[in-house]
Amino acid sequence: MPDGGQLTIKVMKKTGNTVSVQFIDQGVGILEDRISSLGEPFIQQRKKEPGWV
């Protein structure tokens, strides 16, 4: 959120050993070309620069 805003993280216990995690923000949204990678672990969206892993 480049111009500030609020990020809310909600964790709720569900039935059994499951939980629900929600990330709610007031940002500009997700770019269309990144929607297909939602839910994939270890996705890096920033450009590779020296010192970044």
mmCIF file of C-alpha atoms in Angstrom:
data_model
loop_
_atom_site.group_PDB
_atom_site.id
_atom_site.type_symbol
_atom_site.label_atom_id
_atom_site.label_comp_id
_atom_site.label_asym_id
_atom_site.label_seq_id
_atom_site.Cartn_x
_atom_site.Cartn_y
_atom_site.Cartn_z
ATOM 1 C CA MET A 1 0.000 0.000 0.000
ATOM 2 C CA PRO A 2 2.194 2.801 -1.280
ATOM 3 C CA ASP A 3 0.021 5.548 0.202
ATOM 4 C CA GLY A 4 -0.487 3.879 3.574
ATOM 5 C CA GLY A 5 -3.497 1.928 4.721
ATOM 6 C CA GLN A 6 -4.371 -0.901 7.042
ATOM 7 C CA LEU A 7 -3.559 -4.599 6.831
ATOM 8 C CA THR A 8 -5.758 -6.887 8.922
ATOM 9 C CA ILE A 9 -4.825 -10.530 9.496
ATOM 10 C CA LYS A 10 -7.552 -12.802 10.862
ATOM 11 C CA VAL A 11 -6.912 -16.358 12.052
ATOM 12 C CA MET A 12 -9.933 -18.470 12.952
ATOM 13 C CA LYS A 13 -10.071 -22.026 14.258
ATOM 14 C CA LYS A 14 -12.320 -24.204 12.165
ATOM 15 C CA THR A 15 -13.452 -27.776 12.762
ATOM 16 C CA GLY A 16 -10.858 -30.369 13.682
ATOM 17 C CA ASN A 17 -7.256 -29.332 13.095
ATOM 18 C CA THR A 18 -7.955 -26.669 10.468
ATOM 19 C CA VAL A 19 -7.704 -22.903 10.542
ATOM 20 C CA SER A 20 -8.727 -20.096 8.219
ATOM 21 C CA VAL A 21 -6.296 -17.238 7.581
ATOM 22 C CA GLN A 22 -7.522 -14.024 5.956
ATOM 23 C CA PHE A 23 -5.424 -11.066 4.811
ATOM 24 C CA ILE A 24 -7.539 -7.961 4.325
ATOM 25 C CA ASP A 25 -6.029 -4.708 3.089
ATOM 26 C CA GLN A 26 -6.991 -1.409 1.566
ATOM 27 C CA GLY A 27 -4.483 -1.677 -1.259
ATOM 28 C CA VAL A 28 -4.916 -1.268 -4.995
ATOM 29 C CA GLY A 29 -5.554 -4.960 -5.621
ATOM 30 C CA ILE A 30 -3.707 -7.754 -7.393
ATOM 31 C CA LEU A 31 -2.368 -7.338 -10.902
ATOM 32 C CA GLU A 32 -4.199 -9.578 -13.363
ATOM 33 C CA ASP A 33 -1.005 -11.376 -14.469
ATOM 34 C CA ARG A 34 -0.309 -12.430 -10.851
ATOM 35 C CA ILE A 35 -3.722 -13.910 -10.062
ATOM 36 C CA SER A 36 -2.787 -17.305 -11.541
ATOM 37 C CA SER A 37 0.057 -17.707 -9.006
ATOM 38 C CA LEU A 38 -2.111 -17.075 -5.914
ATOM 39 C CA GLY A 39 -1.824 -19.958 -3.481
ATOM 40 C CA GLU A 40 1.503 -21.190 -4.862
ATOM 41 C CA PRO A 41 4.273 -21.330 -2.256
ATOM 42 C CA PHE A 42 7.562 -19.483 -2.705
ATOM 43 C CA ILE A 43 6.483 -17.168 -5.528
ATOM 44 C CA GLN A 44 8.766 -14.145 -5.888
ATOM 45 C CA GLN A 45 7.336 -11.149 -7.724
ATOM 46 C CA ARG A 46 10.132 -8.613 -7.294
ATOM 47 C CA LYS A 47 12.923 -8.403 -9.818
ATOM 48 C CA LYS A 48 16.117 -10.223 -8.990
ATOM 49 C CA GLU A 49 18.816 -7.924 -7.668
ATOM 50 C CA PRO A 50 22.147 -8.602 -5.987
ATOM 51 C CA GLY A 51 21.577 -9.527 -2.359
ATOM 52 C CA TRP A 52 18.017 -10.836 -2.825
ATOM 53 C CA VAL A 53 17.338 -14.523 -2.415
#
